[in-house]
Amino acid sequence: RGIRGWMQAAGYRGFHEVEIFSANNWWKRDPDEVLRTCKARHVEAC
C-alpha cells in the first residue's frame, strides 16, 4: 500500500526515515506536534 508498497516491491526491508527540510515552518514548531504529524502522515502514506 502506498509508498511502503513501492519500497517493498523494490526489495527494501529496512527502516523508514523521515527528513524534514522546512526551516521556515516545521523546525519552528513544537517537537511533539511535529512527531504527531509525522506519525499520522506515515500511517496515511504507508
PDB file of N, CA and C in Angstrom:
ATOM      1  N   ARG A   1       0.836  -1.182   0.000  1.00  0.00           N
ATOM      2  CA  ARG A   1       0.000   0.000   0.000  1.00  0.00           C
ATOM      3  C   ARG A   1       0.873   1.234   0.000  1.00  0.00           C
ATOM      4  N   GLY A   2       0.593   2.189  -0.791  1.00  0.00           N
ATOM      5  CA  GLY A   2       1.302   3.461  -0.818  1.00  0.00           C
ATOM      6  C   GLY A   2       2.803   3.348  -0.997  1.00  0.00           C
ATOM      7  N   ILE A   3       3.503   4.246  -0.390  1.00  0.00           N
ATOM      8  CA  ILE A   3       4.961   4.325  -0.515  1.00  0.00           C
ATOM      9  C   ILE A   3       5.625   3.052  -0.002  1.00  0.00           C
ATOM     10  N   ARG A   4       5.139   2.526   1.121  1.00  0.00           N
ATOM     11  CA  ARG A   4       5.735   1.301   1.664  1.00  0.00           C
ATOM     12  C   ARG A   4       5.640   0.166   0.656  1.00  0.00           C
ATOM     13  N   GLY A   5       4.534   0.073  -0.056  1.00  0.00           N
ATOM     14  CA  GLY A   5       4.373  -0.957  -1.083  1.00  0.00           C
ATOM     15  C   GLY A   5       5.414  -0.842  -2.175  1.00  0.00           C
ATOM     16  N   TRP A   6       5.699   0.384  -2.585  1.00  0.00           N
ATOM     17  CA  TRP A   6       6.734   0.599  -3.609  1.00  0.00           C
ATOM     18  C   TRP A   6       8.091   0.161  -3.075  1.00  0.00           C
ATOM     19  N   MET A   7       8.367   0.498  -1.811  1.00  0.00           N
ATOM     20  CA  MET A   7       9.658   0.137  -1.218  1.00  0.00           C
ATOM     21  C   MET A   7       9.800  -1.382  -1.126  1.00  0.00           C
ATOM     22  N   GLN A   8       8.743  -2.039  -0.667  1.00  0.00           N
ATOM     23  CA  GLN A   8       8.791  -3.493  -0.540  1.00  0.00           C
ATOM     24  C   GLN A   8       8.898  -4.169  -1.903  1.00  0.00           C
ATOM     25  N   ALA A   9       8.202  -3.634  -2.898  1.00  0.00           N
ATOM     26  CA  ALA A   9       8.277  -4.197  -4.250  1.00  0.00           C
ATOM     27  C   ALA A   9       9.688  -4.094  -4.816  1.00  0.00           C
ATOM     28  N   ALA A  10      10.417  -3.066  -4.379  1.00  0.00           N
ATOM     29  CA  ALA A  10      11.795  -2.886  -4.830  1.00  0.00           C
ATOM     30  C   ALA A  10      12.772  -3.721  -4.008  1.00  0.00           C
ATOM     31  N   GLY A  11      12.258  -4.432  -2.988  1.00  0.00           N
ATOM     32  CA  GLY A  11      13.106  -5.297  -2.186  1.00  0.00           C
ATOM     33  C   GLY A  11      13.633  -4.672  -0.910  1.00  0.00           C
ATOM     34  N   TYR A  12      13.242  -3.447  -0.614  1.00  0.00           N
ATOM     35  CA  TYR A  12      13.732  -2.777   0.597  1.00  0.00           C
ATOM     36  C   TYR A  12      12.981  -3.295   1.811  1.00  0.00           C
ATOM     37  N   ARG A  13      13.714  -3.659   2.857  1.00  0.00           N
ATOM     38  CA  ARG A  13      13.104  -4.178   4.083  1.00  0.00           C
ATOM     39  C   ARG A  13      13.607  -3.441   5.324  1.00  0.00           C
ATOM     40  N   GLY A  14      14.268  -2.329   5.143  1.00  0.00           N
ATOM     41  CA  GLY A  14      14.840  -1.596   6.273  1.00  0.00           C
ATOM     42  C   GLY A  14      13.854  -0.641   6.927  1.00  0.00           C
ATOM     43  N   PHE A  15      14.401   0.210   7.777  1.00  0.00           N
ATOM     44  CA  PHE A  15      13.599   1.199   8.487  1.00  0.00           C
ATOM     45  C   PHE A  15      13.126   2.293   7.544  1.00  0.00           C
ATOM     46  N   HIS A  16      12.032   2.920   7.902  1.00  0.00           N
ATOM     47  CA  HIS A  16      11.532   4.083   7.165  1.00  0.00           C
ATOM     48  C   HIS A  16      12.114   5.320   7.828  1.00  0.00           C
ATOM     49  N   GLU A  17      12.451   6.302   7.044  1.00  0.00           N
ATOM     50  CA  GLU A  17      13.106   7.506   7.558  1.00  0.00           C
ATOM     51  C   GLU A  17      12.297   8.736   7.169  1.00  0.00           C
ATOM     52  N   VAL A  18      12.255   9.697   8.066  1.00  0.00           N
ATOM     53  CA  VAL A  18      11.591  10.970   7.793  1.00  0.00           C
ATOM     54  C   VAL A  18      12.640  12.065   7.877  1.00  0.00           C
ATOM     55  N   GLU A  19      12.731  12.858   6.838  1.00  0.00           N
ATOM     56  CA  GLU A  19      13.625  14.017   6.852  1.00  0.00           C
ATOM     57  C   GLU A  19      12.776  15.259   6.685  1.00  0.00           C
ATOM     58  N   ILE A  20      13.044  16.251   7.513  1.00  0.00           N
ATOM     59  CA  ILE A  20      12.251  17.478   7.483  1.00  0.00           C
ATOM     60  C   ILE A  20      13.143  18.624   7.037  1.00  0.00           C
ATOM     61  N   PHE A  21      12.834  19.171   5.873  1.00  0.00           N
ATOM     62  CA  PHE A  21      13.567  20.315   5.331  1.00  0.00           C
ATOM     63  C   PHE A  21      12.598  21.491   5.274  1.00  0.00           C
ATOM     64  N   SER A  22      12.468  22.197   6.372  1.00  0.00           N
ATOM     65  CA  SER A  22      11.480  23.270   6.435  1.00  0.00           C
ATOM     66  C   SER A  22      11.852  24.257   7.536  1.00  0.00           C
ATOM     67  N   ALA A  23      12.948  24.953   7.368  1.00  0.00           N
ATOM     68  CA  ALA A  23      13.428  25.876   8.397  1.00  0.00           C
ATOM     69  C   ALA A  23      12.423  26.977   8.710  1.00  0.00           C
ATOM     70  N   ASN A  24      11.555  27.295   7.763  1.00  0.00           N
ATOM     71  CA  ASN A  24      10.596  28.376   7.977  1.00  0.00           C
ATOM     72  C   ASN A  24       9.251  27.904   8.514  1.00  0.00           C
ATOM     73  N   ASN A  25       9.098  26.598   8.750  1.00  0.00           N
ATOM     74  CA  ASN A  25       7.810  26.102   9.234  1.00  0.00           C
ATOM     75  C   ASN A  25       8.008  25.041  10.312  1.00  0.00           C
ATOM     76  N   TRP A  26       8.270  23.799   9.914  1.00  0.00           N
ATOM     77  CA  TRP A  26       8.294  22.686  10.864  1.00  0.00           C
ATOM     78  C   TRP A  26       9.375  22.808  11.916  1.00  0.00           C
ATOM     79  N   TRP A  27      10.515  23.310  11.577  1.00  0.00           N
ATOM     80  CA  TRP A  27      11.591  23.433  12.558  1.00  0.00           C
ATOM     81  C   TRP A  27      11.245  24.427  13.661  1.00  0.00           C
ATOM     82  N   LYS A  28      10.271  25.280  13.424  1.00  0.00           N
ATOM     83  CA  LYS A  28       9.863  26.283  14.413  1.00  0.00           C
ATOM     84  C   LYS A  28       8.717  25.790  15.302  1.00  0.00           C
ATOM     85  N   ARG A  29       8.170  24.653  15.009  1.00  0.00           N
ATOM     86  CA  ARG A  29       7.025  24.134  15.762  1.00  0.00           C
ATOM     87  C   ARG A  29       7.466  23.315  16.967  1.00  0.00           C
ATOM     88  N   ASP A  30       6.515  23.050  17.824  1.00  0.00           N
ATOM     89  CA  ASP A  30       6.751  22.199  18.987  1.00  0.00           C
ATOM     90  C   ASP A  30       7.120  20.788  18.508  1.00  0.00           C
ATOM     91  N   PRO A  31       8.197  20.212  19.030  1.00  0.00           N
ATOM     92  CA  PRO A  31       8.630  18.882  18.568  1.00  0.00           C
ATOM     93  C   PRO A  31       7.555  17.802  18.719  1.00  0.00           C
ATOM     94  N   ASP A  32       6.748  17.885  19.774  1.00  0.00           N
ATOM     95  CA  ASP A  32       5.689  16.885  19.950  1.00  0.00           C
ATOM     96  C   ASP A  32       4.649  16.974  18.833  1.00  0.00           C
ATOM     97  N   GLU A  33       4.336  18.198  18.414  1.00  0.00           N
ATOM     98  CA  GLU A  33       3.394  18.387  17.303  1.00  0.00           C
ATOM     99  C   GLU A  33       3.973  17.808  16.014  1.00  0.00           C
ATOM    100  N   VAL A  34       5.255  18.057  15.777  1.00  0.00           N
ATOM    101  CA  VAL A  34       5.911  17.555  14.569  1.00  0.00           C
ATOM    102  C   VAL A  34       5.886  16.026  14.556  1.00  0.00           C
ATOM    103  N   LEU A  35       6.199  15.417  15.686  1.00  0.00           N
ATOM    104  CA  LEU A  35       6.205  13.956  15.762  1.00  0.00           C
ATOM    105  C   LEU A  35       4.807  13.379  15.553  1.00  0.00           C
ATOM    106  N   ARG A  36       3.797  13.991  16.167  1.00  0.00           N
ATOM    107  CA  ARG A  36       2.417  13.522  15.970  1.00  0.00           C
ATOM    108  C   ARG A  36       2.018  13.602  14.498  1.00  0.00           C
ATOM    109  N   THR A  37       2.377  14.709  13.860  1.00  0.00           N
ATOM    110  CA  THR A  37       2.040  14.894  12.448  1.00  0.00           C
ATOM    111  C   THR A  37       2.771  13.879  11.578  1.00  0.00           C
ATOM    112  N   CYS A  38       4.062  13.664  11.854  1.00  0.00           N
ATOM    113  CA  CYS A  38       4.839  12.671  11.091  1.00  0.00           C
ATOM    114  C   CYS A  38       4.217  11.283  11.223  1.00  0.00           C
ATOM    115  N   LYS A  39       3.853  10.930  12.436  1.00  0.00           N
ATOM    116  CA  LYS A  39       3.267   9.607  12.676  1.00  0.00           C
ATOM    117  C   LYS A  39       1.947   9.455  11.918  1.00  0.00           C
ATOM    118  N   ALA A  40       1.086  10.458  12.016  1.00  0.00           N
ATOM    119  CA  ALA A  40      -0.213  10.393  11.337  1.00  0.00           C
ATOM    120  C   ALA A  40      -0.047  10.305   9.825  1.00  0.00           C
ATOM    121  N   ARG A  41       0.849  11.087   9.285  1.00  0.00           N
ATOM    122  CA  ARG A  41       1.034  11.084   7.828  1.00  0.00           C
ATOM    123  C   ARG A  41       1.710   9.807   7.347  1.00  0.00           C
ATOM    124  N   HIS A  42       2.560   9.236   8.180  1.00  0.00           N
ATOM    125  CA  HIS A  42       3.191   7.963   7.822  1.00  0.00           C
ATOM    126  C   HIS A  42       2.127   6.881   7.707  1.00  0.00           C
ATOM    127  N   VAL A  43       1.207   6.862   8.649  1.00  0.00           N
ATOM    128  CA  VAL A  43       0.119   5.880   8.602  1.00  0.00           C
ATOM    129  C   VAL A  43      -0.710   6.070   7.333  1.00  0.00           C
ATOM    130  N   GLU A  44      -0.975   7.321   6.963  1.00  0.00           N
ATOM    131  CA  GLU A  44      -1.765   7.604   5.757  1.00  0.00           C
ATOM    132  C   GLU A  44      -1.039   7.195   4.477  1.00  0.00           C
ATOM    133  N   ALA A  45       0.262   7.468   4.416  1.00  0.00           N
ATOM    134  CA  ALA A  45       1.023   7.269   3.176  1.00  0.00           C
ATOM    135  C   ALA A  45       1.576   5.859   3.025  1.00  0.00           C
ATOM    136  N   CYS A  46       1.762   5.179   4.113  1.00  0.00           N
ATOM    137  CA  CYS A  46       2.400   3.861   4.039  1.00  0.00           C
ATOM    138  C   CYS A  46       1.431   2.785   4.453  1.00  0.00           C
TER     139      CYS A  46
END
